[in-house]
Coordinates of C-alpha atoms in Angstrom, one line a residue:
M1489 CA -1.8 -21.5 1.0
H1490 CA -4.2 -18.6 0.0
R1491 CA -7.0 -21.3 0.5
H1492 CA -5.7 -21.4 4.0
H1493 CA -6.0 -17.7 4.6
R1494 CA -9.5 -17.7 3.0
L1495 CA -10.6 -20.3 5.5
I1496 CA -9.1 -18.6 8.1
G1497 CA -10.7 -15.4 7.1
A1498 CA -14.3 -16.9 6.6
A1499 CA -13.7 -18.4 10.1
I1500 CA -13.3 -14.9 11.7
V1501 CA -16.0 -13.2 9.9
L1502 CA -18.4 -16.1 11.0
L1503 CA -17.1 -15.7 14.6
L1504 CA -17.6 -12.0 14.8
V1505 CA -21.2 -12.3 13.2
C1506 CA -22.5 -14.9 15.6
T1507 CA -21.0 -13.5 18.7
G1508 CA -22.2 -9.8 17.6
I1509 CA -19.0 -8.4 19.2
T1510 CA -18.1 -6.5 16.1
F1511 CA -21.4 -5.6 14.9
A1512 CA -22.9 -4.8 18.2
D1513 CA -21.8 -1.3 17.8
S1514 CA -21.2 -1.3 14.1
L1515 CA -22.1 2.3 13.6
R1516 CA -19.0 3.7 15.6
Y1517 CA -16.4 5.3 13.5
V1518 CA -12.9 4.0 13.2
P1519 CA -10.5 6.8 13.8
L1520 CA -9.0 8.5 10.8
D1521 CA -5.3 7.6 11.8
D1522 CA -6.2 3.8 12.0
P1523 CA -3.9 1.8 9.7
V1524 CA -7.0 0.0 8.2
Y1525 CA -7.5 3.0 5.8
D1526 CA -4.3 2.4 4.5
F1527 CA -4.6 -1.2 4.2
L1528 CA -8.2 -0.9 2.5
E1529 CA -6.9 1.5 0.0
Y1530 CA -4.0 -1.0 -0.9
A1531 CA -6.6 -3.8 -1.2
R1532 CA -8.8 -1.6 -3.5
V1533 CA -5.6 -0.7 -5.7
A1534 CA -4.6 -4.5 -5.6
G1535 CA -8.2 -5.4 -6.8
R1536 CA -9.3 -7.1 -4.0
L1537 CA -12.0 -4.8 -3.3
D1538 CA -14.8 -3.7 -6.0
S1539 CA -15.2 -0.2 -4.9
L1540 CA -14.2 1.9 -2.1
P1541 CA -16.2 4.7 -0.3
R1542 CA -14.3 8.2 -0.6
I1543 CA -16.5 9.4 2.3
R1544 CA -14.7 9.1 5.7
P1545 CA -14.4 8.2 8.4
Y1546 CA -16.0 4.7 8.0
S1547 CA -18.0 3.0 10.6
Q1548 CA -16.7 -0.4 12.2
G1549 CA -19.5 -2.1 10.5
D1550 CA -18.3 -1.0 6.9
V1551 CA -14.8 -1.8 7.6
T1552 CA -15.7 -5.4 9.0
Q1553 CA -17.6 -5.7 5.8
M1554 CA -14.8 -4.4 3.3
L1555 CA -12.5 -6.7 5.2
G1556 CA -14.5 -9.7 4.7
E1557 CA -15.0 -8.9 1.0
V1558 CA -11.2 -8.7 0.8
L1559 CA -10.8 -12.1 2.2
E1560 CA -13.5 -13.7 0.1
S1561 CA -11.5 -12.3 -3.1
A1562 CA -8.4 -14.1 -2.9
S1563 CA -7.6 -15.9 -6.3
D1564 CA -4.3 -16.9 -6.1
S1565 CA -0.8 -17.4 -4.2
S1566 CA 0.2 -14.0 -5.1
D1567 CA -2.5 -12.5 -2.6
E1568 CA -1.2 -14.2 0.5
W1569 CA 0.1 -10.9 1.9
V1570 CA -3.4 -9.2 1.4
S1571 CA -5.2 -11.9 2.8
A1572 CA -3.0 -12.3 5.9
R1573 CA -3.3 -8.5 6.9
A1574 CA -7.2 -8.8 6.4
G1575 CA -7.3 -11.3 8.8
E1576 CA -5.2 -9.4 11.3
H1577 CA -7.3 -6.2 10.9
L1578 CA -10.4 -8.2 11.4
A1579 CA -9.1 -9.4 14.7
R1580 CA -8.5 -5.6 15.6
M1581 CA -11.8 -4.6 14.9
D1582 CA -12.9 -7.1 17.5
G1583 CA -14.1 -4.6 20.0
P1584 CA -12.8 -0.7 20.3
R1585 CA -8.9 -0.4 20.7
Q1586 CA -9.1 0.7 24.3
S1587 CA -11.9 -1.0 25.8
V1588 CA -11.8 -1.3 29.4
V1589 CA -15.4 -2.2 30.1
T1590 CA -18.2 -3.7 27.9
G1591 CA -21.6 -4.2 29.3
H1592 CA -25.0 -5.1 27.8
F1593 CA -28.6 -3.5 28.5
G1594 CA -31.8 -4.5 27.4
E1595 CA -31.9 -7.1 24.6
E1596 CA -29.3 -5.5 22.0
G1597 CA -28.0 -2.5 23.9
T1598 CA -24.2 -2.4 24.8
V1599 CA -22.1 0.4 26.8
T1600 CA -18.4 0.7 26.3
V1601 CA -15.7 2.5 28.2
D1602 CA -12.6 3.0 26.7
A1603 CA -9.6 4.7 28.2
G1604 CA -5.7 5.1 27.6
V1605 CA -2.7 7.2 28.2
S1606 CA -0.2 8.7 26.0
L1607 CA 3.2 10.2 26.4
T1608 CA 4.5 12.4 23.4
T1609 CA 8.0 14.3 23.3
D1610 CA 8.3 16.6 20.2
V1611 CA 11.8 18.2 19.9
A1612 CA 13.8 20.2 17.5
L1613 CA 17.0 18.5 17.5
N1614 CA 19.2 21.3 16.7
R1615 CA 17.1 23.7 19.1
L1616 CA 16.5 21.6 22.2
R1617 CA 14.9 24.3 24.1
D1618 CA 12.0 23.8 21.5
T1619 CA 10.8 20.5 23.4
I1620 CA 7.3 19.9 24.0
P1621 CA 6.4 17.0 26.4
T1622 CA 2.8 16.0 26.4
F1623 CA 0.7 13.6 28.5
T1624 CA -2.9 12.6 27.3
T1625 CA -5.5 10.5 29.0
P1626 CA -8.3 9.9 26.2
F1627 CA -11.5 8.7 27.6
T1628 CA -14.5 7.4 25.7
L1629 CA -18.4 6.5 26.9
A1630 CA -20.0 4.6 23.8
I1631 CA -23.6 3.6 23.7
G1632 CA -25.0 1.2 20.8
L1633 CA -28.5 -0.1 20.1
A1634 CA -28.1 -2.9 17.8
D1635 CA -27.0 -2.0 14.7
D1636 CA -29.1 1.0 14.3
V1637 CA -28.2 3.5 16.9
H1638 CA -24.6 4.8 18.4
I1639 CA -23.9 7.5 20.6
S1640 CA -20.4 8.4 22.0
L1641 CA -18.4 11.1 23.6
D1642 CA -14.7 11.1 23.5
V1643 CA -12.6 13.5 25.6
T1644 CA -8.9 13.8 25.5
P1645 CA -7.3 16.3 28.1
A1646 CA -3.6 17.0 27.0
F1647 CA -1.3 18.3 29.8
A1648 CA 1.8 19.9 28.3
Y1649 CA 5.1 22.0 29.2
W1650 CA 5.4 24.8 26.8
A1651 CA 8.8 27.0 26.7
W1652 CA 9.3 26.9 23.2
Y1653 CA 10.7 29.7 20.8
A1654 CA 9.4 27.9 17.7
Q1655 CA 7.1 25.1 17.4
P1656 CA 9.2 21.6 16.9
Y1657 CA 7.1 20.5 14.0
R1658 CA 7.1 20.3 10.2
R1659 CA 6.0 23.5 8.4
Y1660 CA 2.3 23.0 7.4
D1661 CA 1.6 20.5 10.3
P1662 CA -1.5 21.7 12.5
Q1663 CA -1.2 24.4 14.7
L1664 CA -0.8 24.1 18.4
L1665 CA -3.7 26.3 19.3
S1666 CA -6.2 24.5 21.1
D1667 CA -9.9 24.9 19.9
Y1668 CA -11.3 27.0 22.5
Y1669 CA -10.5 26.8 26.3
T1670 CA -7.1 26.4 27.5
Y1671 CA -6.0 26.6 30.9
T1672 CA -2.4 28.2 31.1
Y1673 CA -0.1 28.3 34.3
W1674 CA 2.9 30.5 33.9
F1675 CA 5.9 29.6 36.2
D1676 CA 7.4 33.1 36.3
T1677 CA 4.4 34.9 37.6
D1678 CA 2.9 31.9 39.6
T1679 CA -0.6 32.7 38.1
G1680 CA -2.9 30.8 35.9
S1681 CA -6.1 31.3 34.0
F1682 CA -8.3 30.2 31.1
N1683 CA -8.4 31.8 28.0
H1684 CA -9.9 31.3 24.6
S1685 CA -7.1 31.2 22.3
G1686 CA -4.1 29.3 23.5
F1687 CA -1.6 32.2 22.9
H1688 CA 1.9 31.7 23.7
E1689 CA 4.7 34.2 24.3
P1690 CA 7.9 32.5 22.9
G1691 CA 10.4 31.4 25.4
R1692 CA 7.8 32.0 28.5
P1693 CA 7.6 28.6 30.5
S1694 CA 4.3 27.5 31.1
F1695 CA 1.9 24.4 32.0
R1696 CA -0.9 23.8 29.5
I1697 CA -4.0 21.8 30.0
M1698 CA -5.7 21.6 26.4
F1699 CA -9.2 19.7 25.8
E1700 CA -9.8 18.1 22.5
T1701 CA -13.3 16.6 22.6
L1702 CA -15.2 14.6 19.7
N1703 CA -18.8 12.9 19.8
Q1704 CA -20.8 11.1 17.5
F1705 CA -24.7 10.4 17.1
S1706 CA -25.6 8.1 14.2
V1707 CA -29.0 6.5 13.3
D1708 CA -29.2 3.8 10.5
L1709 CA -32.6 3.8 8.8
D1710 CA -31.6 1.5 6.0
Y1711 CA -32.3 3.6 3.0
L1712 CA -29.6 6.2 4.8
R1713 CA -27.5 6.8 7.6
L1714 CA -28.0 10.1 9.7
H1715 CA -25.0 11.3 11.6
A1716 CA -24.1 14.3 13.7
G1717 CA -21.4 15.0 16.0
R1718 CA -17.9 16.8 16.4
Q1719 CA -15.3 15.3 13.7
A1720 CA -13.3 16.4 10.8
L1721 CA -14.7 14.8 7.9
D1722 CA -12.3 13.5 5.0
W1723 CA -14.3 13.5 1.5
G1724 CA -12.0 12.6 -1.4
P1725 CA -9.5 10.3 -3.0
S1726 CA -6.5 11.7 -1.4
N1727 CA -4.9 10.2 1.8
V1728 CA -2.7 12.9 2.3
S1729 CA -5.0 15.9 2.3
N1730 CA -8.2 16.4 0.3
L1731 CA -9.7 19.6 -1.4
L1732 CA -13.5 19.7 -0.3
L1733 CA -13.2 18.3 3.3
S1734 CA -9.9 16.9 4.5
G1735 CA -9.0 15.0 7.8
T1736 CA -6.2 17.4 8.6
A1737 CA -8.8 20.1 9.8
K1738 CA -9.6 20.8 13.2
P1739 CA -12.9 18.9 14.2
Y1740 CA -15.9 20.9 13.9
D1741 CA -19.6 20.4 14.9
H1742 CA -21.9 18.9 11.9
L1743 CA -25.1 17.0 11.0
G1744 CA -25.8 15.0 7.9
F1745 CA -26.5 11.9 6.0
T1746 CA -25.0 9.3 3.7
M1747 CA -27.4 7.4 1.3
P1748 CA -26.3 4.7 -0.7
L1749 CA -27.1 4.8 -4.5
G1750 CA -27.5 1.0 -5.3
S1751 CA -24.2 -1.0 -4.6
S1752 CA -22.0 1.2 -6.3
G1753 CA -22.6 4.7 -5.2
T1754 CA -23.4 7.2 -2.5
F1755 CA -24.8 10.7 -2.0
S1756 CA -23.8 12.5 1.2
W1757 CA -25.1 16.1 2.8
M1758 CA -23.8 17.6 5.5
T1759 CA -23.8 21.2 7.4
G1760 CA -21.6 22.4 10.1
I1761 CA -20.2 25.1 12.2
L1762 CA -16.9 26.7 11.5
Q1763 CA -15.6 29.0 14.2
D1764 CA -12.5 31.4 14.8
F1765 CA -10.6 32.3 18.0
A1766 CA -12.0 35.1 20.2
W1767 CA -8.9 37.1 20.6
E1768 CA -8.8 39.5 23.5
S1769 CA -12.1 38.0 24.7
G1770 CA -13.7 39.3 21.7
P1771 CA -16.8 37.8 20.1
M1772 CA -16.6 34.4 18.6
E1773 CA -16.7 34.3 14.9
E1774 CA -19.0 31.6 13.7
R1775 CA -20.2 30.8 10.1
L1776 CA -21.8 27.6 8.5
L1777 CA -20.4 25.1 6.0
T1778 CA -22.8 23.3 3.9
A1779 CA -21.8 20.5 1.4
H1780 CA -23.1 17.6 -0.7
R1781 CA -21.4 15.0 -2.8
V1782 CA -22.4 12.3 -5.4
G1783 CA -20.0 9.5 -6.1
Y1784 CA -20.4 6.5 -8.1
Q1785 CA -18.4 3.4 -9.3
I1786 CA -19.3 3.4 -13.0
T1787 CA -17.3 0.5 -14.1
D1788 CA -14.8 -1.6 -12.6
W1789 CA -12.1 0.8 -13.4
L1790 CA -13.6 4.4 -13.3
Y1791 CA -15.2 6.5 -10.3
L1792 CA -16.5 9.7 -10.6
A1793 CA -17.7 12.2 -8.1
I1794 CA -18.9 15.8 -8.2
Y1795 CA -19.5 18.2 -5.2
E1796 CA -20.6 21.6 -4.0
S1797 CA -19.9 23.5 -0.9
V1798 CA -21.1 27.0 0.3
I1799 CA -19.9 28.8 3.5
Y1800 CA -22.4 31.8 4.6
D1801 CA -23.3 33.6 7.7
L1802 CA -24.9 31.9 10.9
S1803 CA -28.5 32.4 9.8
F1804 CA -31.3 30.2 8.4
E1805 CA -31.0 29.7 4.7
L1806 CA -33.5 27.0 3.6
A1807 CA -32.0 26.7 0.3
Y1808 CA -28.6 25.8 1.5
L1809 CA -30.1 23.1 3.7
N1810 CA -32.2 21.5 1.0
P1811 CA -29.6 18.7 0.1
L1812 CA -30.8 18.7 -3.7
S1813 CA -30.5 22.2 -4.3
F1814 CA -27.6 23.7 -6.4
Y1815 CA -25.8 26.0 -4.4
Y1816 CA -24.1 27.9 -7.1
V1817 CA -27.6 28.7 -8.6
T1818 CA -28.9 29.7 -5.3
E1819 CA -26.3 31.9 -4.3
V1820 CA -26.4 33.8 -7.9
T1821 CA -30.1 34.0 -7.9
Q1822 CA -30.4 35.1 -4.3
G1823 CA -27.8 37.9 -4.9
S1824 CA -26.0 37.0 -1.5
D1825 CA -22.2 37.4 -1.1
D1826 CA -21.7 33.8 0.1
N1827 CA -18.5 31.7 -0.6
K1828 CA -19.5 29.1 -3.0
L1829 CA -17.3 26.5 -4.3
G1830 CA -17.8 23.4 -6.7
G1831 CA -15.6 20.3 -7.9
A1832 CA -15.3 16.6 -9.1
D1833 CA -13.1 13.6 -8.5
V1834 CA -11.9 10.9 -10.9
I1835 CA -10.2 7.6 -10.1
V1836 CA -8.8 5.3 -12.9
N1837 CA -8.1 1.8 -11.7
L1838 CA -5.6 -0.4 -13.8
P1839 CA -3.9 -3.7 -12.2
N1840 CA -2.0 -2.7 -9.1
V1841 CA -1.9 1.0 -9.9
E1842 CA -4.4 3.7 -9.5
F1843 CA -4.5 7.3 -10.7
Y1844 CA -6.9 9.9 -9.2
G1845 CA -7.6 13.8 -9.9
S1846 CA -9.5 16.5 -7.9
F1847 CA -10.5 19.9 -9.2
F1848 CA -12.1 22.5 -6.9
A1849 CA -13.2 25.8 -8.2
D1850 CA -14.4 29.3 -6.5
D1851 CA -15.5 32.1 -8.0
W1852 CA -15.1 30.9 -12.0
D1853 CA -15.5 33.5 -14.8
A1854 CA -17.8 32.0 -17.4
G1855 CA -16.1 34.4 -20.0
R1856 CA -12.7 33.1 -19.1
L1857 CA -13.4 29.4 -18.5
L1858 CA -10.1 28.2 -20.1
S1859 CA -8.0 30.9 -18.2
L1860 CA -6.5 29.3 -15.4
N1861 CA -4.5 32.1 -14.3
S1862 CA -7.4 34.6 -14.5
S1863 CA -7.7 36.4 -11.2
H1864 CA -11.2 35.7 -11.3
N1865 CA -10.6 31.8 -11.5
E1866 CA -9.6 30.5 -8.1
W1867 CA -9.2 26.8 -8.2
A1868 CA -7.2 24.2 -6.7
G1869 CA -6.2 20.7 -8.1
I1870 CA -4.7 17.2 -7.0
M1871 CA -2.9 14.5 -9.5
G1872 CA -1.9 11.5 -7.9
A1873 CA -1.0 7.7 -8.4
R1874 CA -0.6 5.0 -6.0
T1875 CA 0.5 1.4 -6.6
A1876 CA -0.2 -1.6 -4.4
G1877 CA 2.1 -4.6 -4.4
L1878 CA 3.7 -3.6 -7.7
F1879 CA 7.3 -4.1 -6.9
L1880 CA 7.0 -6.1 -3.8
P1881 CA 3.9 -7.5 -2.0
G1882 CA 2.8 -5.2 0.9
L1883 CA 4.9 -2.1 -0.5
A1884 CA 2.8 0.7 -1.5
L1885 CA 4.0 3.8 -3.1
N1886 CA 2.1 7.3 -3.6
L1887 CA 3.1 10.3 -5.7
E1888 CA 0.8 13.2 -5.6
L1889 CA 0.9 16.8 -7.1
V1890 CA -1.2 19.7 -5.6
Y1891 CA -1.7 23.4 -6.7
L1892 CA -3.8 26.1 -5.2
S1893 CA -4.2 29.3 -7.1
H1894 CA -3.9 32.7 -5.9
W1895 CA -6.7 33.7 -3.3
M1896 CA -8.0 29.9 -3.3
Y1897 CA -10.4 29.3 -0.3
T1898 CA -10.5 33.0 0.7
H1899 CA -13.5 35.1 0.3
F1900 CA -13.5 38.7 -0.9
T1901 CA -16.6 41.0 -0.3
W1902 CA -17.0 44.7 -1.4
V1903 CA -18.9 45.4 1.7
D1904 CA -15.6 45.1 4.0
A1905 CA -12.5 44.1 2.3
S1906 CA -11.1 42.9 5.3
N1907 CA -13.7 40.4 6.6
V1908 CA -12.3 37.0 6.6
G1909 CA -15.5 35.4 7.9
K1910 CA -16.3 33.4 5.1
S1911 CA -12.7 31.9 4.3
Y1912 CA -12.4 28.2 4.1
Q1913 CA -11.2 27.5 7.7
H1914 CA -11.9 26.6 11.0
Y1915 CA -9.8 27.6 14.2
G1916 CA -6.9 28.7 11.8
T1917 CA -6.7 25.5 10.2
P1918 CA -8.1 25.1 6.5
V1919 CA -11.1 22.8 6.2
G1920 CA -9.9 21.7 2.8
H1921 CA -6.3 20.9 1.9
Y1922 CA -3.7 22.2 4.4
L1923 CA -1.9 24.3 1.8
G1924 CA -2.7 27.9 1.7
P1925 CA -3.5 29.6 -1.5
N1926 CA -0.9 30.6 -4.1
S1927 CA 1.4 27.2 -3.4
W1928 CA 2.1 23.9 -4.8
M1929 CA 3.6 20.6 -3.7
A1930 CA 5.2 17.5 -4.8
H1931 CA 4.6 14.3 -2.3
L1932 CA 5.9 11.3 -2.6
S1933 CA 5.7 8.3 -0.1
G1934 CA 6.4 4.6 0.3
R1935 CA 4.8 2.4 3.2
Y1936 CA 5.3 -1.2 3.9
D1937 CA 3.2 -3.0 6.9
F1938 CA 4.9 -6.1 8.2
T1939 CA 1.8 -6.7 10.1
A1940 CA -1.6 -4.9 10.8
G1941 CA 0.2 -3.3 13.9
T1942 CA 3.7 -2.8 13.0
W1943 CA 4.7 -0.8 9.7
G1944 CA 7.3 1.7 8.2
E1945 CA 6.8 4.8 6.3
T1946 CA 8.8 7.4 4.6
A1947 CA 7.7 10.7 2.8
V1948 CA 9.4 13.5 0.9
R1949 CA 7.5 16.8 0.2
L1950 CA 8.6 19.7 -1.7
I1951 CA 6.6 22.8 -1.2
Q1952 CA 6.6 26.4 -2.6
D1953 CA 4.3 29.0 -1.0
G1954 CA 3.8 32.5 -2.4
R1955 CA 2.1 35.7 -1.0
G1956 CA -1.2 35.3 0.7
D1957 CA -3.0 33.1 3.1
I1958 CA -6.4 31.7 3.8
N1959 CA -7.2 34.7 6.1
T1960 CA -6.2 37.4 3.5
P1961 CA -8.7 38.0 1.0
P1962 CA -7.5 40.1 -2.3
N1963 CA -7.9 43.8 -2.3
W1964 CA -9.0 44.1 -5.9
T1965 CA -8.3 48.0 -6.1
E1966 CA -4.7 47.3 -4.7
E1967 CA -4.3 44.3 -7.2
A1968 CA -5.5 46.2 -10.2
A1969 CA -2.8 49.1 -9.5
L1970 CA -0.4 46.5 -8.8
H1971 CA -0.7 45.0 -12.5
E1972 CA -1.7 48.3 -13.9
V1973 CA -5.1 47.3 -15.1
T1974 CA -8.4 49.1 -14.8
D1975 CA -10.7 46.1 -13.8
Y1976 CA -9.3 43.5 -11.8
R1977 CA -10.9 40.7 -14.1
D1978 CA -8.1 41.6 -16.5
I1979 CA -5.4 40.4 -14.4
Y1980 CA -3.4 37.2 -15.2
Y1981 CA -1.3 35.9 -12.5
T1982 CA 2.3 34.6 -13.2
F1983 CA 3.1 31.1 -11.2
L1984 CA 4.1 32.2 -7.8
D1985 CA 4.2 35.9 -8.9
R1986 CA 7.4 35.2 -10.7
G1987 CA 8.6 38.4 -12.2
K1988 CA 6.8 40.7 -9.8
P1989 CA 8.9 42.6 -7.3
G1990 CA 8.3 43.0 -3.5
F1991 CA 7.2 39.7 -3.0
T1992 CA 8.9 36.4 -1.8
V1993 CA 8.5 32.6 -2.1
D1994 CA 9.3 30.0 0.5
T1995 CA 10.7 26.7 -0.4
T1996 CA 10.3 23.9 2.0
L1997 CA 12.0 20.6 1.4
D1998 CA 11.5 17.6 4.0
W1999 CA 11.9 13.9 4.2
T2000 CA 10.1 12.0 7.0
L2001 CA 11.0 8.4 8.3
S2002 CA 8.2 6.8 10.5
G2003 CA 7.9 3.7 12.5
H2004 CA 5.2 2.0 14.4
H2005 CA 4.9 -1.1 16.5
D2006 CA 2.2 -2.8 18.5
F2007 CA 3.1 -5.2 21.4
P2008 CA 0.2 -7.8 21.0
G2009 CA -1.6 -8.8 24.3
V2010 CA -0.6 -5.7 26.7
G2011 CA -2.3 -2.6 24.8
L2012 CA 1.4 -0.9 24.4
S2013 CA 2.2 0.8 21.0
L2014 CA 5.5 2.8 20.3
E2015 CA 5.7 5.1 17.1
V2016 CA 8.6 7.3 16.0
D2017 CA 8.9 9.9 13.5
Y2018 CA 12.1 11.8 12.3
T2019 CA 12.2 14.7 9.9
V2020 CA 15.0 16.6 8.4
Q2021 CA 13.6 19.9 6.6
Y2022 CA 15.7 22.4 4.6
S2023 CA 13.9 25.7 3.6
F2024 CA 14.9 28.9 2.1
S2025 CA 13.3 32.1 0.7
Q2026 CA 13.4 33.9 -2.8
A2027 CA 12.6 37.4 -4.3
T2028 CA 9.8 36.9 -7.1
E2029 CA 11.4 39.8 -9.3
D2030 CA 14.3 37.4 -10.3
M2031 CA 13.7 34.3 -7.8
S2032 CA 17.3 35.2 -6.4
R2033 CA 17.8 33.5 -2.9
I2034 CA 17.1 35.9 0.1
A2035 CA 20.5 36.1 2.1
G2036 CA 20.0 34.6 5.7
S2037 CA 16.7 32.8 4.7
E2038 CA 18.4 29.1 4.7
L2039 CA 17.2 27.0 7.5
L2040 CA 18.0 23.4 8.2
D2041 CA 16.1 21.7 10.9
H2042 CA 15.7 18.1 12.4
Y2043 CA 12.5 16.9 14.2
L2044 CA 12.0 13.9 16.3
S2045 CA 8.4 12.8 17.6
L2046 CA 8.3 9.7 20.0
Q2047 CA 5.0 8.4 21.3
A2048 CA 4.1 5.6 23.6
N2049 CA 0.5 4.7 23.9
W2050 CA -1.1 2.5 26.5
S2051 CA -4.5 0.9 26.5
P2052 CA -5.1 -0.9 29.6
G2053 CA -8.2 -2.6 28.4
A2054 CA -6.0 -5.3 27.1
L2055 CA -5.2 -6.3 30.3
L2056 CA -8.2 -5.0 32.6
R2057 CA -11.2 -5.5 30.3
V2058 CA -14.0 -7.2 32.4
P2059 CA -15.2 -10.5 30.5
E2060 CA -18.7 -10.1 29.1

């Protein structure tokens, strides 16, 4: 049977290459929510891929190449599930997901128009007034020149009815505020206007039009690949949320490049613009983020990566724009007050099991190298393990532990202690991990793919979140007084401020059950997510539970997507 799958897979790869359907626009990004990412992770853990890039999103050409490698690596009948799914995903990569019209110009140029409609209803089942129906109409125009150039624009207007008092989503899910312009029509006053923040008065009925835009420009120069556009990049080993750059962030404008280091490594560099909301028509807060990362598959079972990032004012800094410079040394030698961070990833592969870890540090004190609770050592860490088919072919399990220290991702400046302009966030959401400082999480999930378009998933999260947030830098004068020391560097924090009076810790336990199904041939897909969430607060002085803080919520999200290209696509 495995030989049969290999022959089918080889035929699919040969057909795609010969027709040029997939590779005609091979630089086009595959969206981060595409199920092929989970499958490729499964294939790597199962030993069907020699290595897996930890720089996402992947291009369609890269995904096709990796799927072909999976099919060619089949060794025995136990690989049948992997081979079958790989063939199905290859078929899915045959043209964009929502292709309505595909045309050609010149000798190797292609133009693709994608369109779709989506209807989503998010509801808090025990607070039905907190229901948000949303209708979206995504549209994409993509132009490809052979395998060398790709240009695309994605526009997704969302039309929503808002009357909620509390958002019908799990804690720590992305905020609803739009990136920039939002049109709001208030029913009670029969007036409407554009605004910059998407501010909502709880319970006040309104109609919203929110615009989400993405774009991509990529050029393949063989020895490196240049890219620019508006995307949320995802760099790291976690498929939940990463520390350096995470796909859970809001999209941001950026440019950069990725350069292969032989067949087993990559060097990546990017610089992007981070922004904040302009409240009350005030000035837009803008700053620059620059990051670089080297990753290498050292052996079949060991992958290592090191990286740096820096956030600085919206000004020209030649040293930061040099991809090979060391940001830590540059910031120190210049005497600037920029927010520099650095870290490393490690991945260890065993048969059907993968262990991974990430460490990201900010403002480390050389005199207190091993003091993880020192006030001057701000850091975040991830430890995780995932399995692929260890107990059942097709079953993927993932356990992940995350910790963020006090003040991680924030940035304090003695010039203006209230300035949050260099914090590690964009439009109110972290650029890195979605947790805030002074918090930790245990995340356990399981997923089974019945086909490439039908899967079920469940996840349990335990999160504890202490004082502080990404927009609140420390006031070291107040902190020193609180801990009764003269020098703030002599502060050593307890876990979540245990034993200190006057603060609270929020605990959240939630369980989510999700399902997705594609209806082949009609372009329709349905998705459902159900979450039950229990939360409460405790006083840090003695960890006693605060009366009246307990909440039990039930959330339901229903989504239907239709891609008319499955029925309306004009033959080439």
